[in-house]
Coordinates of C-alpha atoms and ligand atoms in Angstrom, one line a residue:
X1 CA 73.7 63.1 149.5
X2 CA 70.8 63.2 147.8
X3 CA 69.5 66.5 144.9
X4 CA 66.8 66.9 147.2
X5 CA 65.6 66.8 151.0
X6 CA 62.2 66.8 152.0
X7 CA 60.4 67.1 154.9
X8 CA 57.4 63.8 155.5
X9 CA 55.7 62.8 158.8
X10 CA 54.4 59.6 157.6
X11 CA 56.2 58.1 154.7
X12 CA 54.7 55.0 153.2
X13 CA 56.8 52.3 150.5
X14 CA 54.0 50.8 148.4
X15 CA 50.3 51.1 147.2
X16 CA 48.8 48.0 148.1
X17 CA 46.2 46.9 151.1
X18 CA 48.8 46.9 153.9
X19 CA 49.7 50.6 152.8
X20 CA 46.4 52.2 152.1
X21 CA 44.7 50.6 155.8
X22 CA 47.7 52.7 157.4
X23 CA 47.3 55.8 155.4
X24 CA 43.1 55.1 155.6
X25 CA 43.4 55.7 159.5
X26 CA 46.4 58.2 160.4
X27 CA 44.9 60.4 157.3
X28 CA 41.5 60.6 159.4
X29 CA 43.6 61.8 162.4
X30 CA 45.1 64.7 160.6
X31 CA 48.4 62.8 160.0
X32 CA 50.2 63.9 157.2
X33 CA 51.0 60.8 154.9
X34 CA 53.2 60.4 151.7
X35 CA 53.3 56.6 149.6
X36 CA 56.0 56.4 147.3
X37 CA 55.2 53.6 144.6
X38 CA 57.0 52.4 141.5
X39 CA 54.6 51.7 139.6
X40 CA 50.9 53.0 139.5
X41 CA 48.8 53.1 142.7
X42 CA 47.4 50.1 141.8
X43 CA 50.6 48.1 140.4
X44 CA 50.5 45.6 142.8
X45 CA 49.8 42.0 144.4
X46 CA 46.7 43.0 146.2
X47 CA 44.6 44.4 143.3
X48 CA 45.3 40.9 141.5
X49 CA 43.8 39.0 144.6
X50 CA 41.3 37.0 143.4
X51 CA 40.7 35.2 146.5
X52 CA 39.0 36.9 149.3
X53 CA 39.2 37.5 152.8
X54 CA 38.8 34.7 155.4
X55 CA 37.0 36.4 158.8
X56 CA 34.8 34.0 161.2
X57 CA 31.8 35.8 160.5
X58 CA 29.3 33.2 159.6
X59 CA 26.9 31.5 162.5
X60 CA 28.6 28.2 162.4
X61 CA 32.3 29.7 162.9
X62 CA 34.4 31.1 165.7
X63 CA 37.7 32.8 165.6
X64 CA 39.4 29.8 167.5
X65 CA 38.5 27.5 164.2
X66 CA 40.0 29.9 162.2
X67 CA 42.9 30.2 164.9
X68 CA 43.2 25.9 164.7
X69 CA 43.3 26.2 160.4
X70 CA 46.0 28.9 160.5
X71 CA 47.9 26.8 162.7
X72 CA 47.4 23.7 161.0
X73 CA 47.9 25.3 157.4
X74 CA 51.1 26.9 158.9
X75 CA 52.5 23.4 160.0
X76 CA 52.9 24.7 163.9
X77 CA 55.8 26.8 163.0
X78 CA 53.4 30.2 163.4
X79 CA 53.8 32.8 166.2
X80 CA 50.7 31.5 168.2
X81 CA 50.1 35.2 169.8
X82 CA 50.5 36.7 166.0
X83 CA 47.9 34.5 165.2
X84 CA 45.7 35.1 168.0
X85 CA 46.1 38.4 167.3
X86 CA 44.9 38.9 163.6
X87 CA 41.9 36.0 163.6
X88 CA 40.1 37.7 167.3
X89 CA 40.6 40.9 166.3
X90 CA 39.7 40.1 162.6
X91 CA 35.6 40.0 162.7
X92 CA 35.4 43.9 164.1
X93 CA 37.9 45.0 161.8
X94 CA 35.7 43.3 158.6
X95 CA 32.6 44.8 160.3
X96 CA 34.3 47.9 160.6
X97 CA 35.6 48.3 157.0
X98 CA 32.6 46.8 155.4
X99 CA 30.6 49.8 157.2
X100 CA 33.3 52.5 155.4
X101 CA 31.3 51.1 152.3
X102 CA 32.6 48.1 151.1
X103 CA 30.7 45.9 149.5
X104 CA 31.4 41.8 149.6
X105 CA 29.1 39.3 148.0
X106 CA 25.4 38.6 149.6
X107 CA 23.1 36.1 148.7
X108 CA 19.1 36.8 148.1
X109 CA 18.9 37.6 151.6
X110 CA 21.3 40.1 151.3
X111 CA 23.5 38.1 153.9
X112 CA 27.6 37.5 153.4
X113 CA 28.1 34.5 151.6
X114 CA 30.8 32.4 152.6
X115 CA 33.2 30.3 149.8
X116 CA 35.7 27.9 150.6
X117 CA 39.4 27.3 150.1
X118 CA 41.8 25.0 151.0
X119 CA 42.8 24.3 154.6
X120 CA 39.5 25.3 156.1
X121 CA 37.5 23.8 157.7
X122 CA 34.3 25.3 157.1
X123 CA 33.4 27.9 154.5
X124 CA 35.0 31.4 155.8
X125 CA 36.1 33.4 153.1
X126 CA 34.0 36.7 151.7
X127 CA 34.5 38.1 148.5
X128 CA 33.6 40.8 146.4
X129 CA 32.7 41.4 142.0
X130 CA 33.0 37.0 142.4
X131 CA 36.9 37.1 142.2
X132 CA 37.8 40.6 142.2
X133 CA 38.3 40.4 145.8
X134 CA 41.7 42.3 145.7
X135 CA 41.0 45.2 142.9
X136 CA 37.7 46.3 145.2
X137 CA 39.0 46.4 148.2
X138 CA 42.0 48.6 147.1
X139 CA 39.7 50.7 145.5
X140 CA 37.3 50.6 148.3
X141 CA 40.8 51.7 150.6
X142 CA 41.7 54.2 147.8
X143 CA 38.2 55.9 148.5
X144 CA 38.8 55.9 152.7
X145 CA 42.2 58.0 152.3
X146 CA 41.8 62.1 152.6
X147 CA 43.5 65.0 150.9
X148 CA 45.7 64.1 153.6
X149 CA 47.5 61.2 151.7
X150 CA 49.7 62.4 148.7
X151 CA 50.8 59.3 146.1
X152 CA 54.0 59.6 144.6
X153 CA 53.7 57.1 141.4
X154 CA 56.8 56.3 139.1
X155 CA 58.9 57.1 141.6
X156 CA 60.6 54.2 143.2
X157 CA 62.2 53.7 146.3
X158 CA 66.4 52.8 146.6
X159 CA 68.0 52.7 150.3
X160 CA 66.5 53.6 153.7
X161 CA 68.6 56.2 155.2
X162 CA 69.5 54.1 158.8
X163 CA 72.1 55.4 161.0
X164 CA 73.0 53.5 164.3
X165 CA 70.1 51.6 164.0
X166 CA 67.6 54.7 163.4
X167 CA 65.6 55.3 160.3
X168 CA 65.2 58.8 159.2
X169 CA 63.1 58.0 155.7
X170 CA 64.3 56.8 152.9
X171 CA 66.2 57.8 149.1
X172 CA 63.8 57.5 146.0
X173 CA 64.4 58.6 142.6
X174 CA 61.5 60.6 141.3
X175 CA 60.0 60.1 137.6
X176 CA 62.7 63.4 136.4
X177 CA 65.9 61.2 137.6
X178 CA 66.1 63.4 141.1
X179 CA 67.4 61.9 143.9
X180 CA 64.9 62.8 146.8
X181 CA 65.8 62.2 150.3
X182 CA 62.3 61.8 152.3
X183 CA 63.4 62.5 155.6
X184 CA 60.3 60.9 158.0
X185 CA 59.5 60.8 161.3
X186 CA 58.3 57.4 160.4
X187 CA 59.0 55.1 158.1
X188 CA 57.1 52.2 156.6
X189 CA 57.4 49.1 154.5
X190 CA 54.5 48.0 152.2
X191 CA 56.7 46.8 149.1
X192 CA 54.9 43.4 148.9
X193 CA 56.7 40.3 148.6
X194 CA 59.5 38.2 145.8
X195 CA 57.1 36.7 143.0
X196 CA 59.3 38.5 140.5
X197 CA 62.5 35.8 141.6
X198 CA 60.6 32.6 140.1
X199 CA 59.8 32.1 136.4
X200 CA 55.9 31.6 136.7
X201 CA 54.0 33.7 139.7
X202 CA 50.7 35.0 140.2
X203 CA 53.1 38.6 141.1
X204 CA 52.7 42.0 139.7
X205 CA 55.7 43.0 137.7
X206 CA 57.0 45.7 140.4
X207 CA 57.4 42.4 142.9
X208 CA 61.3 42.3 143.0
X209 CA 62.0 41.5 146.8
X210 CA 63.0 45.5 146.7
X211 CA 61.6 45.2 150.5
X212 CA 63.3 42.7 151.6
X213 CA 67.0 44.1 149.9
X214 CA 66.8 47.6 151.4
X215 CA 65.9 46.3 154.9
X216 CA 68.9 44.1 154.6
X217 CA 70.8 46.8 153.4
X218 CA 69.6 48.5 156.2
X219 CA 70.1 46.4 159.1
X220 CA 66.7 44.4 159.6
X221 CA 66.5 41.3 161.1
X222 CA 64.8 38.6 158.9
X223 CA 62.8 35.5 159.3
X224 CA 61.6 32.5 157.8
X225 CA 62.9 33.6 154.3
X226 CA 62.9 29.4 153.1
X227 CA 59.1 29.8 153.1
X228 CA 57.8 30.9 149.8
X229 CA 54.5 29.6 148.9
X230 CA 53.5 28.6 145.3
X231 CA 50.3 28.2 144.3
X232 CA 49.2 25.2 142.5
X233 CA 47.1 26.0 139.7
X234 CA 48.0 29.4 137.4
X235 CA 46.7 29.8 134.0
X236 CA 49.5 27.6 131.8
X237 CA 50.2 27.1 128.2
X238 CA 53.1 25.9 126.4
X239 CA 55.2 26.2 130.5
X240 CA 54.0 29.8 130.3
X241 CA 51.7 31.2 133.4
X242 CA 49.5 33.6 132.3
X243 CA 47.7 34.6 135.4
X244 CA 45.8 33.2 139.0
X245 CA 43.3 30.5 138.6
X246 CA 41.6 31.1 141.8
X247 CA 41.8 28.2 145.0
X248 CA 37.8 29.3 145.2
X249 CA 37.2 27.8 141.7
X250 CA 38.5 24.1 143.7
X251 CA 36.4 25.4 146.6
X252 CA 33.3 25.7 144.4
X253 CA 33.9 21.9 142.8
X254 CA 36.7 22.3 140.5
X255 CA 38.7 19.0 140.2
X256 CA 42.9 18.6 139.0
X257 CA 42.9 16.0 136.1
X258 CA 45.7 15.1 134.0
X259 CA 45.2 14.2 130.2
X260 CA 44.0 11.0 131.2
X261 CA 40.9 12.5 133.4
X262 CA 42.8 11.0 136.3
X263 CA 41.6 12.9 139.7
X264 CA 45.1 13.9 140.7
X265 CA 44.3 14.4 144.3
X266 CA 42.6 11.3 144.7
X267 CA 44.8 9.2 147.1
X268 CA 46.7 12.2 147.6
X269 CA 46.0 13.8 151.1
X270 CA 41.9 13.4 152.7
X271 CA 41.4 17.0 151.6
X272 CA 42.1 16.2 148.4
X273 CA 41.7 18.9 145.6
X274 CA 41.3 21.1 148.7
X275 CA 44.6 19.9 150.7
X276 CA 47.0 22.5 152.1
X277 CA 48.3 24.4 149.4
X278 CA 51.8 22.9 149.4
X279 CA 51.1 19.7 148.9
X280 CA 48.4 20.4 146.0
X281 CA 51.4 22.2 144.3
X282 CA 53.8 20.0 144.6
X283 CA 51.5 17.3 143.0
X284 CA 50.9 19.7 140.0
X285 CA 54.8 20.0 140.0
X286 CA 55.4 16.3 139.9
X287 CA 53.0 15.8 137.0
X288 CA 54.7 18.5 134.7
X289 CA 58.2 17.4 136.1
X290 CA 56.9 13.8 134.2
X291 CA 55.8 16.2 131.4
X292 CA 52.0 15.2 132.0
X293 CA 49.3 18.1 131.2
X294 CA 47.4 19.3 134.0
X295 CA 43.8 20.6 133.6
X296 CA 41.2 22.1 136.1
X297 CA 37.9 20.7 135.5
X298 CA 34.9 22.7 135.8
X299 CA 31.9 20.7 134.8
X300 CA 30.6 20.7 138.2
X301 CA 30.9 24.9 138.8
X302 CA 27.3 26.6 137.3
X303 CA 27.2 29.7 136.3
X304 CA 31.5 29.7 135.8
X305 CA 31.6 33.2 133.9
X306 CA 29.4 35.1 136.8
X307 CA 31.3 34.0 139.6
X308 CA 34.8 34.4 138.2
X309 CA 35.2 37.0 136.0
X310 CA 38.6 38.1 136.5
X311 CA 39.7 33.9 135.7
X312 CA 37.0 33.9 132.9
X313 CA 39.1 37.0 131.3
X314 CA 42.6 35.5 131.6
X315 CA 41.2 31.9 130.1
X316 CA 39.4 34.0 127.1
X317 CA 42.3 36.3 126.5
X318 CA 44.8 33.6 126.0
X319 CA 42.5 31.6 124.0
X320 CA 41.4 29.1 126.6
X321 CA 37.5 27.9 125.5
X322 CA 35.8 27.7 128.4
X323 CA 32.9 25.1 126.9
X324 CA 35.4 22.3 127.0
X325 CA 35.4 22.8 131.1
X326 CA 38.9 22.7 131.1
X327 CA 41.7 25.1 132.1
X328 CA 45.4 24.0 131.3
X329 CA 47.2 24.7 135.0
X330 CA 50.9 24.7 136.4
X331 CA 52.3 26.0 139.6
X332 CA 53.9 29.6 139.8
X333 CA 55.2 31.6 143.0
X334 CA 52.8 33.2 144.8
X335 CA 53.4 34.6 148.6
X336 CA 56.6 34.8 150.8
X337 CA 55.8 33.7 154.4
X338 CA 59.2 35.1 155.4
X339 CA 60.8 38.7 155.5
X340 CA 60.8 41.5 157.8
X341 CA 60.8 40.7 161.3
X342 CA 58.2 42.6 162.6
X343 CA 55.6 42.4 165.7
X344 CA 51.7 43.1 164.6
X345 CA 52.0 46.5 164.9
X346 CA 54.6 46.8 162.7
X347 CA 57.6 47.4 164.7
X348 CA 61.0 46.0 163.3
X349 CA 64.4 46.1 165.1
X350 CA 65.0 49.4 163.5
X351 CA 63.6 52.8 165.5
X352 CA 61.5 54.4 163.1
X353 CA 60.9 51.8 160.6
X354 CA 57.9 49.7 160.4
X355 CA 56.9 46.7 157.7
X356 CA 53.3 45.9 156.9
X357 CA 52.1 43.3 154.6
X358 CA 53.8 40.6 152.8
X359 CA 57.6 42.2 153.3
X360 CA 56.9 41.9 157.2
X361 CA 56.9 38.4 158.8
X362 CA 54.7 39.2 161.6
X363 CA 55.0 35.0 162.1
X364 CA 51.0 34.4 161.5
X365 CA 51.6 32.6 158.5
X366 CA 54.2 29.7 159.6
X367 CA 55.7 27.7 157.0
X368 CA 52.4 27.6 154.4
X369 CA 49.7 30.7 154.4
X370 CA 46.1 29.6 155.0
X371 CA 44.3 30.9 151.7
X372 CA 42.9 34.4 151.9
X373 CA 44.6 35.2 155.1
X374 CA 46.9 38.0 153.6
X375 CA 44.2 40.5 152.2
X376 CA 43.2 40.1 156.0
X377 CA 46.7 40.8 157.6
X378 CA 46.8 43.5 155.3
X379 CA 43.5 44.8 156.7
X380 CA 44.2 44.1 160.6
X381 CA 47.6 44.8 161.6
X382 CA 47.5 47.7 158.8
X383 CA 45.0 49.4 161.6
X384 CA 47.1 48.0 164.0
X385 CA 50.4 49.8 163.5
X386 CA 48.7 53.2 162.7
X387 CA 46.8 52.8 166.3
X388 CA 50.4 52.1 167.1
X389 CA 51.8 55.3 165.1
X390 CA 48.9 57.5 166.8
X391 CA 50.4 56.5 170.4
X392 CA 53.7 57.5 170.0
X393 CA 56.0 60.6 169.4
X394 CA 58.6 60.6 167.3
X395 CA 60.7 62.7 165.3
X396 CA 63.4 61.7 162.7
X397 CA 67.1 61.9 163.7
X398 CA 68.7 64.3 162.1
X399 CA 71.9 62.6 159.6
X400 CA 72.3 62.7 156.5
X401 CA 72.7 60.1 153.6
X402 CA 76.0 59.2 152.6
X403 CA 76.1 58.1 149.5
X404 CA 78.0 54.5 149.0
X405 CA 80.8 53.9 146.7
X406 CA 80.0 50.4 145.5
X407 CA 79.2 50.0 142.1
X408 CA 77.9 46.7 140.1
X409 CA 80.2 45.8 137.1
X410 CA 78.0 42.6 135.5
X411 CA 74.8 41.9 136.8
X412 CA 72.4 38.6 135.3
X413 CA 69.5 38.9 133.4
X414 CA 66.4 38.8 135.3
X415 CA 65.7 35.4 133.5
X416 CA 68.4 33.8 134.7
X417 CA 67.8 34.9 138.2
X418 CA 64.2 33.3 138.4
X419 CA 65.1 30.0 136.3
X420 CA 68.1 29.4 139.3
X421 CA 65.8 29.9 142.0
X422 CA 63.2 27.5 140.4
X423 CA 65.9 25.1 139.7
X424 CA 67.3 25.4 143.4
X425 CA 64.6 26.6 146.0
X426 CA 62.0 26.0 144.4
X427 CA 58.8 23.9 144.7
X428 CA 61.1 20.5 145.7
X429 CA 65.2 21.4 147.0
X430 CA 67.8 19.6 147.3
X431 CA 70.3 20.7 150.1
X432 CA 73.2 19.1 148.6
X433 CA 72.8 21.6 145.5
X434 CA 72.0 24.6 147.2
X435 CA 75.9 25.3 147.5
X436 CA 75.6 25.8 143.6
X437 CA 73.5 28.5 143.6
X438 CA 75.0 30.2 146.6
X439 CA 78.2 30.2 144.5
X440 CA 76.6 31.5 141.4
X441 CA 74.7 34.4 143.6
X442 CA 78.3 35.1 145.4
X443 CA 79.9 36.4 141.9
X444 CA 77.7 39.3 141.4
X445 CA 78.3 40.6 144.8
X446 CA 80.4 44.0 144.5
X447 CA 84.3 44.2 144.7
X448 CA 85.4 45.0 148.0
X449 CA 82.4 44.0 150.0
X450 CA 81.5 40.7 151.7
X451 CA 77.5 40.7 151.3
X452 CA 75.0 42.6 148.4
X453 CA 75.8 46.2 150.3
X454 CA 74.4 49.3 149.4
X455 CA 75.6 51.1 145.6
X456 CA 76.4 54.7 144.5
X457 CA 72.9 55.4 143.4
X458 CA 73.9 58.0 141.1
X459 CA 75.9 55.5 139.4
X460 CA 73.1 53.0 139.2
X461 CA 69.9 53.2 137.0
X462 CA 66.3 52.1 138.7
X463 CA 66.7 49.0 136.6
X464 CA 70.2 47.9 138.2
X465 CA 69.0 48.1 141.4
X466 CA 66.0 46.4 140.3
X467 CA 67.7 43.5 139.5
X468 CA 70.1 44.2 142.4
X469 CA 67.6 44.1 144.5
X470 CA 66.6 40.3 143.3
X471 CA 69.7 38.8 143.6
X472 CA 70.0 40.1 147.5
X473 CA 66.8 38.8 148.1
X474 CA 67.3 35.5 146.0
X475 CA 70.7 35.0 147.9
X476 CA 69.2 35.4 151.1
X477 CA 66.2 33.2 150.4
X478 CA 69.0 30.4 149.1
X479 CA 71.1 31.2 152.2
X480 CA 67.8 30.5 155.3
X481 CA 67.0 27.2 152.9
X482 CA 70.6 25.6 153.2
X483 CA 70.5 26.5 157.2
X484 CA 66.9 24.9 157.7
X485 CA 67.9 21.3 157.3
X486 CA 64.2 19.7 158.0
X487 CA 61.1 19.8 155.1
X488 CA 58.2 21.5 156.5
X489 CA 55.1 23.4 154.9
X490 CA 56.5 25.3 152.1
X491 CA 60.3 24.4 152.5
X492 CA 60.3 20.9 150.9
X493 CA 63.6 18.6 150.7
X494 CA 64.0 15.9 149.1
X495 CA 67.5 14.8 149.8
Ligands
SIN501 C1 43.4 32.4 145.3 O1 42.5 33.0 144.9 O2 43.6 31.2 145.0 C2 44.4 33.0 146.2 C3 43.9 33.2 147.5 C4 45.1 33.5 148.4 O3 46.2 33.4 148.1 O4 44.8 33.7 149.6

């Protein structure tokens, strides 16, 4: 049981897009909405977003391109409705929230301008401050939400309270140490994605795959969990990533060269610098696996500092000189395709519990993300599942939490975690090691319990379960890639 019990109609896990374009609609309708985050309100993957938002807004395009480039990016293995879905629906929703105020990127004629990224097929994506895509619109979202909305910061969520496959909210521990048991009519899951479980990602620090483990925990039916995508070009010195070097700075004529001044891509795939996102990072991979430097050339971009200011301030601060047109780059994790099963709306296999955002697999990105679709999914099925909240009635079950007994006697340090799941489902796998690292998850799961079940909480700090919480996720993610036995998109084998 928990110190506390309190009352919530709305309660909302995470801070980031997915959560506030919920909270930005049921607030307007009088809802009552609380998001529990733990970190700040903006700790998380979609203020770092540098890339923008891909909509078929521009005269030459139609949603049934974008449709054919998600489906292409996503190697086929998408859910063609999902799809349908976000990319139709996705022009209104733009139109819509650029009239709440926001305020993309115009040329001289005050007209959205259009960049490019890889995968597409035309130049779709909008953006906003050049590429501070992510921070503005969450701040744009953070303006939308009413005194309606109360944020909860430092105060992280632990277990979903789920009895018989119901969800009555959820057990946090608030910033005092209090065990708080928000009891909700409806529960939702923003928490983001894994980026934390590899040693180089373009993640927020909070981005443990705490989503992922408490919907487990709780009874959720997963998907596509083999499909992480990394992204081929972060700021790296010395094997350290440092940050996101944006996919628009290829799309606006940057070119991968290795010390040599060797085109990389050349040769490569007809898209070349531009090619789906897998196969440009697994290129980078195989030049710093042969211990080759990788470098970003950007002779051919004018006026570099305007349009990227967020990449300009990662390359300066880390003492990258931005005369010599060249930004050291490796691979790092990026976005999980896979994770809660969930329809557009929101809707999982547990009553009461929904999953927006990256944590959901809603199936629209396949097996490899078409860039600057997720600030979009965000956006779109965000609205979607609070038109979906609005249409029904619901009230939470009333049970209480009983607290588990299992405790955790050794747990890894993070480090180790996210060098084994580099080493084993990583960029390139090998099936006929995954057993290894299955094996080595298998020894940190508790006494007297055949999976990563729930723990006494008020035997476990924040930081336990933080960690916890990775190597459920991590095992999980190791577990779908030993049953998918075929390469495709994102899950790449070599053996
Ligand atoms: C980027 O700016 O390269 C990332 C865009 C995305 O992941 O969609």
């Amino acid at each position: 049981m928990a110190d506390k019990m309190i009352d919530a109609d709305i309660l909302i896990i995470g801070s980031g897009i997915g959560a506030l374009s919920v909270a930005g609609k049921l607030c307007k309708e009088g809802r009552q909405i609380t998001v529990v985050t733990k970190g700040l309100e903006k700790a998380c993957n979609s203020s770092l977003a540098q890339g923008g938002i891909s909509v078929a807004l521009s005269k030459e395009d139609d949603y049934r391109l974008h449709f054919k480039d998600t489906m292409a990016a996503g190697c086929y293995q998408n859910d063609e409705e999902a799809v349908m879905t976000l990319v139709s629906k996705a022009p209104d929703i733009i139109k819509e929230f650029i009239d709440t105020g926001m305020k993309f990127d115009t040329d001289e004629n005050g007209e959205l301008q259009f960049g490019r990224e890889a995968a597409h097929s035309l130049n779709r994506v909008i953006h906003a401050g050049g590429d501070k895509t992510g921070l503005l619109v969450v701040e744009q979202l953070l303006r939308n939400i009413n005194e309606n909305v109360t944020i909860m910061k430092n105060e992280m969520a632990l277990d979903l309270c789920v009895k018989d496959g119901k969800c009555n909210g959820v057990i946090t521990r608030d910033p005092t140490g209090a065990l708080k048991h928000y009891k909700a009519n409806h529960t939702i899951l923003a928490t983001g994605g894994i980026g934390q479980l590899y040693p180089s990602t373009s993640n927020d620090t909070t981005i443990t795959g705490d989503g992922m483990a408490m919907a487990y925990r709780g009874g959720c039916k997963l998907k596509n969990l083999e499909f992480i995508q990394f992204h081929p070009t972060m700021l790296t010195i010395d094997g350290n990533a440092y940050g996101l070097v944006s996919e628009a700075v290829r799309g606006d004529g940057g070119i991968l060269i290795n010390e040599n001044g060797d085109k990389i891509m050349e040769g490569v795939h007809p898209m070349k610098d531009l090619a789906p996102r897998d196969v440009v990072a697994r290129e980078v991979y195989a030049h710093y696996l042969k211990g080759e430097k990788i470098y970003l050339d950007i002779s051919a971009i004018h006026d570099f500092k305007e349009r990227f200011p967020t990449v300009t301030e990662i390359c300066e601060s880390h003492g990258v000189d931005l005369t010599k047109n060249l930004i050291p780059v490796g691979p790092g994790a990026h976005f999980h395709m896979g994770g809660v099963e969930a329809t557009p709306c929101g809707v999982t296999n547990i009553d009461g519990l929904y999953a927006v955002g990256e944590v959901a697999c809603t199936g629209v990105h396949g097996a490899n993300r078409l860039a600057s679709n997720s600030l979009l999914e965000g956006i779109v099925f965000g609205k979607l599942l609070a038109e979906h909240i609005l249409e029904i009635e619901r009230k939470a079950p009333d049970f209480e939490y009983i607290m588990p007994e299992h405790t955790v006697d050794i747990l890894p340090e993070k480090s180790e975690i996210q060098n084994k799941m580099m080493e084993f489902v990583g960029i390139v796998r090998h099936r006929s090691h995954m057993g290894e690292i299955l094996n080595w998850f298998e020894q940190f799961i508790p006494k007297g319990c055949d999976t990563f079940a729930a723990l006494d909480l008020t035997k476990t700090t924040n930081e336990q379960i933080e960690v916890y919480n990775m190597l459920t996720a991590g095992y999980l993610i190791a577990k779908a890639a030993m049953d998918r036995s075929e390469s495709i998109g994102a899950h790449y084998i070599v053996d």
